[in-house]
XYZ file of C-alpha atoms in Angstrom:
343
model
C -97.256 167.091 -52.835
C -100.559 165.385 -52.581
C -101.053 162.340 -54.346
C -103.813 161.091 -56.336
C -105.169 157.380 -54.755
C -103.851 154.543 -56.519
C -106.742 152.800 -57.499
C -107.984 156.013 -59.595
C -104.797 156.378 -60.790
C -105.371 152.421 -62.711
C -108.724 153.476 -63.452
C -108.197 156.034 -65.710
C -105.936 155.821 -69.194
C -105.976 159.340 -69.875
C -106.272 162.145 -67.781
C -107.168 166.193 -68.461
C -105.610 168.533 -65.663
C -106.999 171.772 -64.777
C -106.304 174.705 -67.041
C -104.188 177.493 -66.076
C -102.929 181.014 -67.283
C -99.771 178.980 -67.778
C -101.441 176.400 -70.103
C -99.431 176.131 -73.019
C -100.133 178.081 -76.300
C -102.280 176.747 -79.072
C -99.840 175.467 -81.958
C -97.856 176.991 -84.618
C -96.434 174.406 -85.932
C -93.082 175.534 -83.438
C -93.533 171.878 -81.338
C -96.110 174.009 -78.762
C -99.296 172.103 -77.530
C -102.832 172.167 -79.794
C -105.817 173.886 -77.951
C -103.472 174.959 -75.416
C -102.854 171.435 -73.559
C -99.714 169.110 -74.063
C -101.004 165.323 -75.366
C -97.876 162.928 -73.418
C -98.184 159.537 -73.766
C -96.617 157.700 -71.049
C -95.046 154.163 -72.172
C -94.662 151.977 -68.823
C -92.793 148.700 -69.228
C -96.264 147.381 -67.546
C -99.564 149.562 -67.243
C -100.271 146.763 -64.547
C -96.876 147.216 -62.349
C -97.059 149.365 -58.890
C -94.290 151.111 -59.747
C -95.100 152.214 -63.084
C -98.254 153.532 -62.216
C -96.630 156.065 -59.361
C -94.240 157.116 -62.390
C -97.463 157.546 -64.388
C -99.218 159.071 -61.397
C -96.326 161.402 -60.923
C -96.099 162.512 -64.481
C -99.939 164.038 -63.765
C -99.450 165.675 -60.408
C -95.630 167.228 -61.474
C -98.041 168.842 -64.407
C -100.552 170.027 -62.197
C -98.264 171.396 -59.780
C -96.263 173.435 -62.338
C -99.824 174.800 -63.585
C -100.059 173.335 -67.070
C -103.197 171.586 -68.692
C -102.111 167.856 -70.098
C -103.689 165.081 -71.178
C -101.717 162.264 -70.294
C -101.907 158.994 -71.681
C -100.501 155.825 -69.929
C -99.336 152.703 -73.227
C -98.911 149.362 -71.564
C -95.788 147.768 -72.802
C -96.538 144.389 -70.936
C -93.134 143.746 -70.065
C -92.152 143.390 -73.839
C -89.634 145.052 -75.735
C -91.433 144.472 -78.994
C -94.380 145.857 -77.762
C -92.914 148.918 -76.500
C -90.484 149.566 -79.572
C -93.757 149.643 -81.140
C -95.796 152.120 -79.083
C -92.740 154.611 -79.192
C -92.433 154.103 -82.739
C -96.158 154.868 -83.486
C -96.035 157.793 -80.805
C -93.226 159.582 -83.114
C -95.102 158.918 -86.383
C -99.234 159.630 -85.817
C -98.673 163.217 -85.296
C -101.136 163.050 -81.313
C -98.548 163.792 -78.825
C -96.045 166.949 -77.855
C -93.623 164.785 -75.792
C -92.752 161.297 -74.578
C -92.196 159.631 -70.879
C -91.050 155.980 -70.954
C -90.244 153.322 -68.454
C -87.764 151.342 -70.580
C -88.408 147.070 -70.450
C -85.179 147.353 -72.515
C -83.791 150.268 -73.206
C -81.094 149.173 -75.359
C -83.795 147.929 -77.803
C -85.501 151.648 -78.105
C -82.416 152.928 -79.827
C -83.892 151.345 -82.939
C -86.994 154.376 -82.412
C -84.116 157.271 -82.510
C -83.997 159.622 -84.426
C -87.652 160.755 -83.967
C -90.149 161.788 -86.465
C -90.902 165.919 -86.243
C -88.320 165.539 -83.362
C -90.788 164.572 -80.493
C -89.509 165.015 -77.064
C -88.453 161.863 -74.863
C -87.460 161.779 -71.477
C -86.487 158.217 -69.880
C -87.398 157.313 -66.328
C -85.734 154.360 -64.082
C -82.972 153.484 -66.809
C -81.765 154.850 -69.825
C -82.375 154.694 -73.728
C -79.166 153.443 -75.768
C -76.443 151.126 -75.847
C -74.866 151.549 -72.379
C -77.531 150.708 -68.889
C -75.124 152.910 -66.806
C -74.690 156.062 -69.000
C -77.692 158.799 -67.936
C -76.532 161.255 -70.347
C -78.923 161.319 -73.372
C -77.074 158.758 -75.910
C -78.970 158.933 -78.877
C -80.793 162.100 -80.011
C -84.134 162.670 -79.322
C -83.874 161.769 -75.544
C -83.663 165.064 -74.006
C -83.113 163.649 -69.998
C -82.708 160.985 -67.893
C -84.404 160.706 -64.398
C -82.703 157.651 -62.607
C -79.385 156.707 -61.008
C -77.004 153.988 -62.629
C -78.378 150.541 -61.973
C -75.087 148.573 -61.219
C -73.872 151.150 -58.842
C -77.064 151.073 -57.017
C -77.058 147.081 -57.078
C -73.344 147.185 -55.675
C -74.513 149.199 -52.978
C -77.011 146.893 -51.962
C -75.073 144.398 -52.311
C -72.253 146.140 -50.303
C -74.512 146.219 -47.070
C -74.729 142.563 -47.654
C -71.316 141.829 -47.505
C -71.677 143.908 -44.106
C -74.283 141.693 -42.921
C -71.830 138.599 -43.447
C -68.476 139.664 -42.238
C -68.855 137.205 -39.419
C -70.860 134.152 -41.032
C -68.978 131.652 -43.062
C -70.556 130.564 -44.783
C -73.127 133.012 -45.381
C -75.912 131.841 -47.890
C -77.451 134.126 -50.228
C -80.245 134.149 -52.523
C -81.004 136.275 -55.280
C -84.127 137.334 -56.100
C -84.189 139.459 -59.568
C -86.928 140.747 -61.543
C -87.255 139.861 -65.082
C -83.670 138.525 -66.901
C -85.089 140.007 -70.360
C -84.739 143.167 -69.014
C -81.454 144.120 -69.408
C -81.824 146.499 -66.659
C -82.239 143.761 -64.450
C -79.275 141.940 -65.928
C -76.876 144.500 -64.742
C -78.620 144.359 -61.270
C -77.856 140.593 -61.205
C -74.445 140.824 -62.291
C -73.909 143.352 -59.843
C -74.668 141.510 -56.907
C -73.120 138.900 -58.552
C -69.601 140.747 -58.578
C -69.621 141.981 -55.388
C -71.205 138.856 -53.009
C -68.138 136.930 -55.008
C -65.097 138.597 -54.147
C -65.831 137.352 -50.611
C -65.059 133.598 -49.591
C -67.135 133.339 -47.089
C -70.296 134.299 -49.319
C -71.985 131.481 -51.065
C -74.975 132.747 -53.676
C -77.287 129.581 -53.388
C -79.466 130.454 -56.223
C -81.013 133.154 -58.321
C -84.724 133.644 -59.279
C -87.085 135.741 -61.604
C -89.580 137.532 -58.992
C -90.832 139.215 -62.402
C -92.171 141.841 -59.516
C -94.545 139.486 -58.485
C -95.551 138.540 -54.650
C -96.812 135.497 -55.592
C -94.081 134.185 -58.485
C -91.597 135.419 -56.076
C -93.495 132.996 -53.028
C -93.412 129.966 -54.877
C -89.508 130.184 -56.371
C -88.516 131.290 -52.735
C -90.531 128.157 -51.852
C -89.127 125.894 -53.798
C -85.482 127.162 -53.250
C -85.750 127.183 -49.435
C -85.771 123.237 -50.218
C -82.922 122.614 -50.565
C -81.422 126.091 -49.239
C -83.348 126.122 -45.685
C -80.230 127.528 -44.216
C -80.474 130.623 -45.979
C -78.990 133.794 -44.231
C -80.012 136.542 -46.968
C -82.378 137.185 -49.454
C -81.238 139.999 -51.445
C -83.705 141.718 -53.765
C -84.370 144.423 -56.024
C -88.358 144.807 -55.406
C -90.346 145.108 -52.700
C -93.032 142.981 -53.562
C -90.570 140.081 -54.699
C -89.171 140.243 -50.913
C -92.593 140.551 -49.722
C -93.556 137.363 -51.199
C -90.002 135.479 -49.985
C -91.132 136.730 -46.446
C -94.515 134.753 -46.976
C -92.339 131.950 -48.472
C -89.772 131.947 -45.228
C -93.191 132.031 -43.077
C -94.593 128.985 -44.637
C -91.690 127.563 -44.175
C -91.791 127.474 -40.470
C -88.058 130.408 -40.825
C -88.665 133.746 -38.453
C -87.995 136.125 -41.464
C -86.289 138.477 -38.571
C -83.658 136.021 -38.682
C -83.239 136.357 -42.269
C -81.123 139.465 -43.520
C -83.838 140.555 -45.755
C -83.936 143.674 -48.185
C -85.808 144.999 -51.010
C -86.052 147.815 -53.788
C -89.048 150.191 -54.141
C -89.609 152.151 -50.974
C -93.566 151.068 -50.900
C -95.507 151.773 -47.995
C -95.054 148.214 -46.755
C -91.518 147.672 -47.663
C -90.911 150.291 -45.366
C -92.830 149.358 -41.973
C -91.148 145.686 -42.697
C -88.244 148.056 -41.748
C -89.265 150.197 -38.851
C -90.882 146.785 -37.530
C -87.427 144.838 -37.980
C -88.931 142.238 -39.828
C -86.620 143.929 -42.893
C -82.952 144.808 -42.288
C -82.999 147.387 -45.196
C -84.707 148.726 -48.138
C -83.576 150.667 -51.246
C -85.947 153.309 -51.178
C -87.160 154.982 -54.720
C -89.845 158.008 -55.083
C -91.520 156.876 -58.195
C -94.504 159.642 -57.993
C -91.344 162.613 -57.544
C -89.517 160.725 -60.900
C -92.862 160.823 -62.881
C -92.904 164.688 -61.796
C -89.130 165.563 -62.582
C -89.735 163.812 -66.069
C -92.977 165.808 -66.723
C -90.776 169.366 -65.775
C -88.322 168.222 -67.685
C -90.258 167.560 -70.711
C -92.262 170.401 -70.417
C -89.375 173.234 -70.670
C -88.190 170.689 -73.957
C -91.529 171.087 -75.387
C -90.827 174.765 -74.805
C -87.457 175.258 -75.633
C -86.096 176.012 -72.226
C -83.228 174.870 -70.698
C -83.298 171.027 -69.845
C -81.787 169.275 -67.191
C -79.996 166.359 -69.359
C -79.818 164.188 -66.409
C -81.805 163.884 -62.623
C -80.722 161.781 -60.080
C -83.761 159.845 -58.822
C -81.933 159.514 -55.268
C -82.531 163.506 -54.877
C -85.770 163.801 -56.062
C -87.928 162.611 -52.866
C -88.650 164.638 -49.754
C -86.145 166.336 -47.355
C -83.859 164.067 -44.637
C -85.195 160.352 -46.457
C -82.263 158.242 -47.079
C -82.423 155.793 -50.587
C -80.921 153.370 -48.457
C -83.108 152.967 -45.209
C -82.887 151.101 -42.108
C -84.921 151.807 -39.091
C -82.590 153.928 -37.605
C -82.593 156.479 -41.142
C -86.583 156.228 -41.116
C -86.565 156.678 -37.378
C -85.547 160.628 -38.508
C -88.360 160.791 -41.339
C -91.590 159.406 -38.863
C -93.820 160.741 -41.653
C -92.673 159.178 -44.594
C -94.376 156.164 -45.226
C -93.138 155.764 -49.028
C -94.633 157.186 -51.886
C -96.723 153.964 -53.583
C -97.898 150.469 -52.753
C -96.437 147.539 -54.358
């Protein structure tokens, strides 16, 4: 699939595909699209986040390449429950859009949206919308599919090549890095590592920081942890550019980050050469761009009353032979893929 460049992608709010034979049919008042295009608004938990915007530029390509015409619209949520709540609220009740794609902040909190006005289409990307972070099948109605994988079990795994990495040190100093505690999708990541770095003795977490997917606000608590934790022997992370910016922080700090177990979450373009270079043990690769097109399909045959897929692993959606959990040897067998976005 060719992607559209990034820095188009943040330039434009709402885009118009090309028009097809397979465009959708002008409405009836049956849920089909008016003037034969679908209007989707896309709510990201940040319009300003890497990763959102390869969901966002996903959601426009996976229309294009199944041949419909949609205007897409990307909402930014800035990180805020409140804010989003509101945007999918407003989305259900002004009547302008056919279907909905949202990158929870908290998903828990969007159960309050449910059930929808004129029974708009949603489909939920990265985590899931109700009660329960770990449960992909649709748990309130209105949510018609979830493309993602369970957040704790992904954490544990992570956190199981950790424990790996450590079977010989004792002790073996680790340092969380998570993204934003407010999210509870991040919460379960946390306690995740959490549970499985202390059922070993020999593993000592030294201290956990919000990266809030920043480079730089992940550099300075890395800096100011490395203070009094210079003897770190892992920095375990669940973003890219957080572990990016604790690789700037271990720099500064006079620490070769190659002797640092370090790993990420993302899969961006430099996560992975970090890897193939062995200045990064591992990486958790996701395929943002192929989520934002499995939500778009997937929303598309809801909008036209075919058969949904309720739930899409987000591990199985990228391309052929990549592994979600990389080391150079696993990317050695994918040369080409250099990650589908840049953090």
């Amino acid at each position: 699939m060719a992607h559209k460049s990034m820095k188009a992608l943040v330039a434009a709010a709402a885009v118009a595909l090309l028009a097809t034979s397979c465009a959708a049919e002008d409405s009836s008042g049956d849920g089909s699209a008016e003037g034969g295009a679908y209007k989707v608004a896309v709510l990201a938990a940040s319009a300003q986040n890497g990763y959102n915007q390869a969901v966002y530029e996903g959601v426009v390509a996976g229309a294009e390449d199944l041949g419909l015409e949609v205007d897409a619209k990307i909402l930014d949520g800035g990180f805020d429950a409140t804010t989003q709540l509101s945007q999918l609220q407003n989305a259900a009740t002004s009547g302008e859009y056919d279907g909905v794609i949202v990158v929870p902040h908290d998903g828990p909190s969007l159960t309050a949206a449910f059930p929808m006005t004129g029974d708009l289409p949603v489909v939920s990307v990265l985590n899931p919308i109700g009660p329960d972070i770990d449960e992909l099948e649709p748990q309130v109605e209105g949510v018609v599919s979830t493309v993602a994988v369970s957040p704790t079990a992904a954490a544990e795994r992570q956190a199981e090549d950790v424990v790996t990495y450590c079977a010989d040190l004792d002790p073996c100093s680790v340092m969380l890095v998570v993204g934003n505690l407010s999210s509870p999708l991040d919460v379960a990541r946390r306690d995740a590592y959490q549970s499985v770095l202390e059922a070993n003795d020999n593993i000592e977490i030294v201290s956990t920081l919000e990266g809030n997917y920043d480079r730089d606000q992940s550099l300075s608590g890395v800096a100011n942890a490395l203070q009094s934790n210079r003897d770190v022997n892992v920095i375990l992370s669940n973003a890219d550019q957080m572990t990016l910016g604790a690789e700037v922080a271990l720099t500064n700090a006079g620490i070769d980050p190659s002797t640092v177990y370090l790993t990420g979450g993302g899969g961006t373009t430099e996560a992975l050469q970090a890897v193939r270079e062995g200045r990064w043990a591992a990486d958790y690769v996701n395929f943002p761009v192929s989520m934002g097109a499995a939500a778009m399909e997937q929303l598309a045959n809801a909008i036209a009353g075919d058969p949904v897929e309720t739930v899409v692993d987000a591990d199985a959606v990228g391309p052929e032979g990549v592994e979600p959990y990389a080391d150079a040897d696993s990317l050695a067998t994918v040369e080409d893929f250099t990650g589908e976005w840049n953090g």
